[in-house]
Amino acid sequence: WISKAPMAGKAIERVLKSPLLRQEAFIGGAWVHAKDRRTFDVHNPSNREAICSVPDMNTHDAADAIEKAHAVRKTWGGLLAKERCGIVRRWYNLIVEKQEELAHILTAEQGKPLVESRGEVAYAASFVEWFAEEGKRVYGDTIPTSAHGKRFLVIKQPVGVAALITPWNFPLAMITRKAGAALAAGCPVVIKPAEDTPLSALALAKLAEEAGFPAGVYNTVTCSKDTVKSVGNELALSEKVAAVSFTGSTATGKLLMSLCANSVKKVSLELGGNAPFIVFDSADLSAAVSGAMASKFRNTGQTCVSANRFLVQESIHEKFCQKLKESIEALKVDDGFADGAQQGPLINEKALDKVKRHVEDAILKGAHAVCGGRPGASGGTFYMPTLLTNVDSTMIMTKEETFGPVVGIAKFKTEEEAIALANETQYGLAGYFYSQSPSQMWRVAEALECGMVGVNEGLLSSEITPFGGIKQSGVGREGSKYGIEDYMEIKYICMGSL
């Protein structure tokens, strides 16, 4: 079932020889070890073997990075937008040029199939390219005066140092989506990548160094799960940090938000989701199955906008399930470097345990496993793509993100019932539905309580559109023309005696 692909070993050798593989953090324009010289290992999730080690930094290291960034905030923010964005553009060019090396590092530490890693590099680069242009289009405003002899102006200025805390599921794109905006706006950044995937972050730092960002503008602090809380606290509590952007769990986001309140920072949060995927009886079933596969099984189901609750109208339930079963059973599960791999491992044992718990709970409460429903035969953190039917709202998988390759399907009778079920959650990141009725498209798109809606579409992310949620799925938007606003302050200027 899992090939012991010889090419996987060769790919790891390639990663270890790559000049983009860094084993030091990047602070103040220099590659540095932790002050106490502590390190932690980075593992390949396919076999849990160590790839290399990186610095396990603590609050003193984080404070140093903040200090270095704070010292250059006025210099970087004072450059012409064209000057800043020229450097951001060079960073984009280097990311594109090094796509293959970046993709290999990403697959080695994150596990996703190499073809998906190549796609993520392109996706990550798109945000840098976008903000390299958008940074030159940060416009102010003039307001008609309310009194003679006065003029009212509005300008936008960089907020200051931005702390960016990023997840492991898209370790390249989640950095560039934040850092591209912050850097173009004129904000120095301190990046704290996830402990599972620091190598991708350090590779981006190497390319940022080559692009020519001045020392202190771009900083990357790595740390293990043992020090992540103290480092996060330092970033959130430091008065020299003006903005914090975080992608991760709702629980952690709430904690960071409360810590940031101490110094009233700007906060942007992209948190948990529980996306509904609704299939109405007028839907094109082939298109709906394709959309379901794209939304659910990209990155082995480990995406924050992954469809989590499938709702299918009764009259088409059997046909849809049969078509979906055929597509799921055709997926190839393998090491990310293996030829044709479509599903890689889950990121770690904790992730595997959660998927197992969700499936076991659902089956115990009456769900039927049509296919899958078990870990991979060769062990590790692989889990077989799974289809469950007869799912209902008593099951854990309908209340929490599964974050794995599991589809759970419930039936519904009416449009009103489907909308009520879809909105019956504290989360509101993404939602999807399939229908061929124009009036129904408008009604349901407006009724779904989420920040992003895919209508007859399972993939909705793009650098030119706003990404973000409502309710407990977060605040703020990333990407698009709106994404740079989280790193800008609005200043009103009243000019008198004219």
XYZ file of C-alpha atoms in Angstrom:
498
model
C 0.000 0.000 0.000
C 2.744 2.498 0.906
C 5.694 2.236 -1.424
C 9.113 2.462 0.164
C 9.809 4.793 -2.727
C 13.534 4.963 -3.478
C 12.889 8.434 -4.860
C 11.711 9.535 -1.404
C 15.173 8.868 -0.033
C 16.761 10.665 -2.969
C 14.410 13.608 -2.469
C 15.416 13.932 1.185
C 19.072 13.859 0.124
C 18.297 16.697 -2.266
C 16.675 18.667 0.551
C 19.667 18.173 2.831
C 21.990 19.521 0.129
C 19.822 22.528 -0.713
C 21.292 25.979 0.030
C 17.774 26.932 1.135
C 17.873 24.441 4.000
C 18.832 26.585 6.986
C 19.422 25.403 10.539
C 19.632 28.839 12.141
C 17.005 31.493 12.778
C 17.146 34.843 10.968
C 17.227 37.927 13.200
C 18.475 41.408 12.404
C 19.912 40.358 9.054
C 22.017 37.542 10.572
C 21.669 33.758 10.847
C 21.763 32.965 14.550
C 21.410 30.146 17.062
C 19.242 30.374 20.160
C 20.944 32.293 22.926
C 20.960 29.172 25.091
C 22.003 27.003 22.089
C 18.935 24.754 22.444
C 17.575 23.062 19.314
C 14.719 20.769 18.327
C 14.341 18.206 15.542
C 12.167 18.619 12.468
C 10.575 15.361 11.292
C 9.351 13.903 8.020
C 5.707 13.004 8.804
C 5.765 10.056 6.386
C 8.148 8.088 8.602
C 8.756 10.394 11.611
C 12.498 10.378 10.897
C 14.404 13.532 11.803
C 15.439 15.709 8.868
C 17.601 18.171 10.809
C 17.402 20.473 13.818
C 16.702 24.206 14.184
C 17.011 26.694 17.081
C 14.555 26.315 19.948
C 14.291 29.992 20.774
C 12.822 31.540 23.893
C 11.493 34.896 25.038
C 14.952 36.489 25.027
C 15.444 35.583 21.369
C 11.948 36.800 20.488
C 12.568 40.077 22.319
C 15.799 40.513 20.365
C 13.953 40.032 17.069
C 11.293 42.536 18.132
C 13.991 45.039 19.101
C 15.755 44.656 15.758
C 12.484 45.143 13.874
C 11.423 48.099 16.019
C 14.749 49.865 15.394
C 14.176 49.983 11.623
C 10.436 50.599 11.528
C 10.718 54.288 10.650
C 13.439 53.739 8.062
C 11.498 50.960 6.306
C 8.176 52.753 6.627
C 9.775 55.958 5.365
C 10.879 54.527 2.031
C 8.881 55.359 -1.036
C 6.258 52.708 -1.718
C 7.943 52.070 -5.049
C 11.272 51.433 -3.290
C 9.782 49.000 -0.779
C 7.731 47.204 -3.360
C 10.739 46.800 -5.621
C 12.370 44.657 -2.922
C 9.122 42.741 -2.363
C 9.017 42.097 -6.111
C 12.557 40.705 -6.059
C 11.459 38.357 -3.288
C 8.633 37.149 -5.530
C 11.037 36.545 -8.424
C 13.316 34.453 -6.221
C 10.415 32.361 -4.874
C 9.341 31.561 -8.430
C 12.912 30.806 -9.462
C 13.382 28.398 -6.538
C 9.985 26.697 -6.827
C 11.358 23.170 -7.041
C 13.709 23.514 -4.064
C 10.978 25.081 -1.953
C 8.519 22.339 -2.942
C 10.941 19.596 -1.906
C 11.566 21.198 1.490
C 7.819 21.597 1.980
C 7.001 17.973 1.175
C 9.871 16.741 3.348
C 8.628 18.453 6.508
C 4.875 18.694 5.873
C 4.167 15.508 3.932
C 1.841 16.785 1.212
C 2.343 15.306 -2.286
C 5.051 17.043 -4.281
C 2.571 18.174 -6.923
C 0.597 19.971 -4.195
C 3.776 21.493 -2.794
C 4.610 22.934 -6.193
C 1.114 24.376 -6.264
C 1.577 25.905 -2.829
C 4.823 27.592 -3.892
C 2.985 29.199 -6.809
C 0.125 30.172 -4.496
C 2.565 31.627 -1.955
C 4.359 33.594 -4.656
C 1.072 35.039 -5.914
C 0.559 36.952 -2.654
C 4.028 38.463 -2.820
C 3.477 39.523 -6.429
C 0.051 40.948 -5.574
C 1.218 43.057 -2.650
C 4.332 44.193 -4.522
C 1.841 45.986 -6.751
C -0.888 46.725 -4.204
C 1.607 48.476 -1.911
C 1.889 51.215 -4.530
C -1.878 51.716 -4.507
C -2.463 52.650 -0.862
C -4.496 55.769 -1.442
C -5.564 58.508 0.931
C -8.565 60.761 0.602
C -9.773 64.347 0.589
C -12.997 65.267 2.353
C -15.146 68.271 1.380
C -14.637 70.910 4.036
C -17.329 71.995 6.488
C -15.798 75.452 7.048
C -14.057 78.141 5.001
C -10.274 78.263 5.323
C -9.905 74.559 6.148
C -8.983 71.438 4.218
C -9.535 67.849 5.387
C -7.125 65.122 4.318
C -6.780 61.419 5.098
C -3.510 59.520 4.746
C -2.522 55.945 5.542
C 0.683 55.036 7.379
C 2.298 51.726 8.401
C 1.247 50.587 11.863
C 4.736 49.445 12.935
C 6.237 46.070 13.797
C 3.989 43.143 12.833
C 4.236 39.745 14.533
C 3.093 36.952 12.220
C 2.259 33.552 13.736
C 1.678 30.938 11.059
C 0.420 27.308 10.865
C 1.910 24.085 9.523
C -0.694 23.185 6.891
C 0.405 25.852 4.371
C 3.777 26.915 5.787
C 4.796 28.945 2.741
C 1.538 30.560 1.688
C 0.429 31.559 5.181
C 3.686 33.475 5.627
C 3.572 35.262 2.278
C -0.108 36.155 2.619
C 0.711 38.019 5.823
C 4.292 39.160 5.226
C 3.664 40.327 1.663
C 1.002 42.724 2.905
C 2.913 43.884 5.974
C 6.193 44.497 4.155
C 4.527 46.337 1.276
C 2.669 48.504 3.805
C 5.973 49.469 5.429
C 5.935 47.220 8.508
C 8.970 45.187 9.619
C 7.965 41.616 10.480
C 8.795 39.016 13.113
C 7.621 35.615 11.889
C 6.998 32.700 14.252
C 6.363 29.588 12.116
C 4.746 26.387 13.368
C 7.114 24.000 15.135
C 6.247 21.198 12.683
C 7.300 23.173 9.607
C 10.060 25.710 10.329
C 12.231 24.752 7.339
C 9.888 26.293 4.777
C 9.843 29.511 6.793
C 13.634 29.621 6.997
C 13.901 28.991 3.248
C 11.667 32.020 2.653
C 13.891 34.017 5.026
C 16.946 33.037 2.967
C 15.245 34.311 -0.185
C 14.170 37.483 1.628
C 17.814 38.030 2.554
C 18.830 37.584 -1.085
C 16.066 39.959 -2.198
C 17.739 42.740 -0.225
C 15.453 43.560 2.685
C 17.444 45.777 5.076
C 18.656 44.122 8.283
C 15.879 43.959 10.867
C 12.998 44.271 8.416
C 12.499 40.518 7.989
C 12.985 38.225 11.018
C 12.136 34.555 11.619
C 12.091 33.038 15.112
C 11.793 29.253 15.433
C 10.713 27.431 18.580
C 9.434 24.054 19.727
C 6.151 23.172 21.389
C 7.946 23.522 24.728
C 8.652 27.241 24.245
C 5.889 28.248 21.831
C 3.623 29.625 24.562
C 6.277 31.885 26.079
C 7.419 33.119 22.658
C 3.804 33.792 21.640
C 3.250 35.698 24.859
C 6.317 37.845 24.167
C 5.026 38.740 20.712
C 1.526 39.509 21.992
C 2.553 41.480 25.083
C 5.480 43.511 23.787
C 4.583 47.171 23.439
C 7.021 47.404 20.521
C 4.779 45.125 18.462
C 1.934 47.086 16.898
C 0.050 44.320 15.094
C -0.373 40.575 15.482
C -1.652 38.292 12.738
C -2.393 34.672 13.610
C -3.678 31.644 11.738
C -4.576 28.639 13.881
C -7.087 27.322 16.362
C -9.928 29.400 17.771
C -8.819 28.661 21.342
C -5.311 30.006 20.729
C -6.688 32.950 18.774
C -8.891 33.950 21.697
C -5.912 33.782 24.042
C -3.761 35.935 21.755
C -6.581 38.425 21.329
C -6.877 38.824 25.088
C -3.108 39.287 25.476
C -3.010 41.861 22.679
C -5.684 43.866 24.482
C -3.077 44.894 27.067
C -1.455 47.258 24.583
C -4.454 47.586 22.215
C -2.722 46.066 19.199
C -4.238 45.643 15.781
C -5.210 41.983 15.546
C -6.125 39.838 12.567
C -7.158 36.246 13.188
C -7.907 33.409 10.780
C -9.238 30.684 13.049
C -11.087 27.389 12.944
C -13.805 26.483 10.504
C -16.619 23.947 10.187
C -17.537 24.403 6.550
C -20.850 23.070 5.245
C -20.980 21.533 1.759
C -24.584 21.440 0.525
C -25.756 19.539 -2.551
C -29.264 20.469 -3.711
C -31.355 18.246 -5.961
C -30.869 20.579 -8.940
C -27.069 20.251 -8.758
C -24.833 18.861 -11.460
C -23.760 15.771 -9.525
C -20.507 15.249 -11.409
C -19.491 18.831 -10.722
C -20.549 18.477 -7.079
C -18.424 15.357 -6.635
C -15.426 17.072 -8.245
C -15.920 20.056 -5.963
C -16.248 17.830 -2.915
C -13.022 16.018 -3.748
C -11.140 19.276 -4.244
C -12.483 20.885 -1.095
C -12.193 17.863 1.193
C -9.053 16.041 0.102
C -6.613 18.829 -0.743
C -3.674 18.508 1.664
C -5.238 15.284 3.020
C -8.150 17.304 4.425
C -5.834 19.508 6.480
C -7.106 22.911 5.363
C -9.070 25.459 7.361
C -11.601 25.867 4.525
C -12.000 22.131 3.977
C -15.618 20.984 3.733
C -16.430 19.406 7.089
C -20.204 18.824 7.100
C -21.773 17.386 3.944
C -25.506 17.935 3.524
C -27.170 16.192 0.567
C -30.818 16.460 -0.427
C -32.696 13.205 0.069
C -33.727 12.635 -3.551
C -30.121 12.563 -4.826
C -28.388 11.164 -1.747
C -27.765 7.634 -3.051
C -26.478 8.755 -6.466
C -24.172 11.336 -4.953
C -22.746 8.909 -2.395
C -22.059 6.277 -5.049
C -20.229 8.736 -7.311
C -18.258 10.126 -4.396
C -17.318 6.645 -3.182
C -15.840 5.801 -6.583
C -13.734 8.972 -6.573
C -12.530 8.462 -3.006
C -11.504 4.844 -3.613
C -9.443 5.959 -6.625
C -7.185 8.189 -4.507
C -3.574 7.063 -4.172
C -2.237 7.314 -0.625
C 1.543 7.381 -0.437
C 4.685 9.183 0.630
C 4.559 12.721 -0.731
C 7.598 12.092 -2.939
C 6.159 8.952 -4.565
C 4.997 9.143 -8.176
C 1.274 9.761 -8.428
C 0.728 10.335 -4.708
C -2.535 12.199 -4.066
C -2.858 11.825 -0.295
C 0.055 12.103 2.104
C 0.309 11.511 5.843
C -1.331 13.563 8.546
C 1.094 15.983 10.147
C 1.632 14.093 13.436
C 0.244 11.544 15.882
C -2.038 14.083 17.532
C -3.704 14.777 14.181
C -4.109 11.053 13.510
C -5.645 10.491 16.943
C -8.220 13.217 16.298
C -9.309 11.702 12.980
C -9.577 8.252 14.546
C -11.605 9.662 17.440
C -14.035 11.415 15.101
C -14.609 8.327 12.955
C -14.958 5.963 15.911
C -17.420 8.304 17.604
C -19.529 8.593 14.447
C -19.668 4.819 13.880
C -20.515 4.223 17.537
C -23.466 6.621 17.156
C -24.831 5.006 13.994
C -22.798 6.255 11.025
C -21.985 3.749 8.277
C -18.437 3.504 6.872
C -18.890 3.149 3.102
C -15.137 3.088 2.512
C -11.980 3.737 4.500
C -12.544 4.250 8.196
C -9.135 3.043 9.309
C -5.469 4.063 9.516
C -3.110 3.139 6.696
C -1.950 -0.482 6.627
C 1.749 0.362 6.896
C 1.311 2.504 9.998
C 2.719 5.969 10.466
C 0.255 8.852 10.434
C -1.500 7.809 7.234
C -5.296 7.493 7.315
C -7.369 5.987 4.524
C -9.745 8.387 2.708
C -13.109 7.742 4.309
C -16.786 8.125 3.461
C -19.374 7.965 6.247
C -23.137 8.123 5.747
C -26.029 8.429 8.211
C -24.201 11.224 10.014
C -26.138 13.456 12.418
C -25.549 16.423 14.713
C -24.882 14.270 17.800
C -21.503 13.244 16.362
C -18.283 15.071 17.238
C -17.297 15.407 13.591
C -20.209 17.791 12.985
C -19.115 20.093 15.816
C -15.315 20.132 15.390
C -12.979 20.363 12.409
C -11.847 16.843 11.612
C -8.804 18.135 9.710
C -8.371 14.856 7.907
C -9.521 12.829 4.868
C -13.036 12.035 6.126
C -16.369 12.861 4.481
C -19.468 12.603 6.694
C -22.808 12.929 4.899
C -26.208 13.834 6.353
C -29.505 14.068 4.457
C -31.870 17.038 4.354
C -35.327 17.610 2.880
C -35.754 21.361 2.255
C -33.624 24.396 1.509
C -34.662 25.942 4.818
C -33.509 22.852 6.709
C -30.155 22.848 4.901
C -29.479 26.511 5.727
C -30.437 25.977 9.364
C -28.105 22.979 9.649
C -25.277 24.822 7.854
C -25.510 27.812 10.205
C -25.791 25.685 13.344
C -22.182 26.275 14.393
C -20.069 28.845 16.208
C -17.766 29.009 13.190
C -18.161 30.947 9.981
C -15.121 30.684 7.736
C -16.212 29.050 4.465
C -19.275 27.365 3.011
C -20.054 25.591 -0.256
C -23.162 24.571 -2.131
C -24.138 23.174 -5.510
C -27.320 24.169 -7.316
C -28.441 24.998 -10.858
C -31.228 27.331 -9.729
C -30.216 31.011 -10.119
C -32.667 32.225 -7.499
C -31.552 29.542 -5.057
C -27.911 30.512 -5.657
C -28.612 34.058 -4.501
C -30.799 33.048 -1.553
C -28.389 30.496 -0.128
C -25.209 32.526 -0.779
C -26.681 35.419 1.191
C -28.131 33.207 3.932
C -24.996 31.229 4.791
C -23.260 32.692 7.849
C -19.649 32.583 6.712
C -17.033 34.917 5.309
C -16.531 33.034 2.031
C -18.978 31.075 -0.104
C -18.223 28.753 -3.010
C -21.213 28.436 -5.350
C -20.698 25.429 -7.629
C -17.015 25.680 -6.734
C -14.887 23.710 -4.261
C -11.736 25.838 -4.412
C -12.205 29.514 -3.574
C -8.828 30.868 -2.427
C -7.016 33.465 -4.532
C -4.563 36.271 -3.879
C -6.966 38.812 -5.357
C -9.956 37.932 -3.147
C -10.488 38.569 0.595
C -9.861 35.551 2.830
C -11.384 35.476 6.297
C -14.326 34.484 8.439
C -17.055 35.696 10.763
C -18.339 34.536 14.150
C -15.580 32.588 15.942
C -13.636 31.975 12.746
C -11.737 35.216 13.090
C -11.468 38.928 12.366
C -9.880 40.788 9.481
C -9.184 39.777 5.888
C -6.064 38.564 4.104
C -5.214 38.847 0.424
C -7.011 41.183 -1.988
C -7.035 44.966 -1.794
C -8.376 44.639 1.769
C -5.458 42.583 3.094
C -3.042 45.489 3.429
C -5.447 47.439 5.655
C -4.553 45.365 8.747
C -1.072 46.864 8.592
C -2.070 50.487 8.054
C -3.317 53.279 10.295
C -5.658 56.000 9.045
C -4.588 59.523 9.924
C -6.890 62.525 9.503
C -5.179 65.893 8.891
C -7.050 69.162 9.306
C -5.316 72.116 7.654
C -6.535 75.519 8.884
C -5.915 79.223 8.253
C -5.945 78.724 4.498
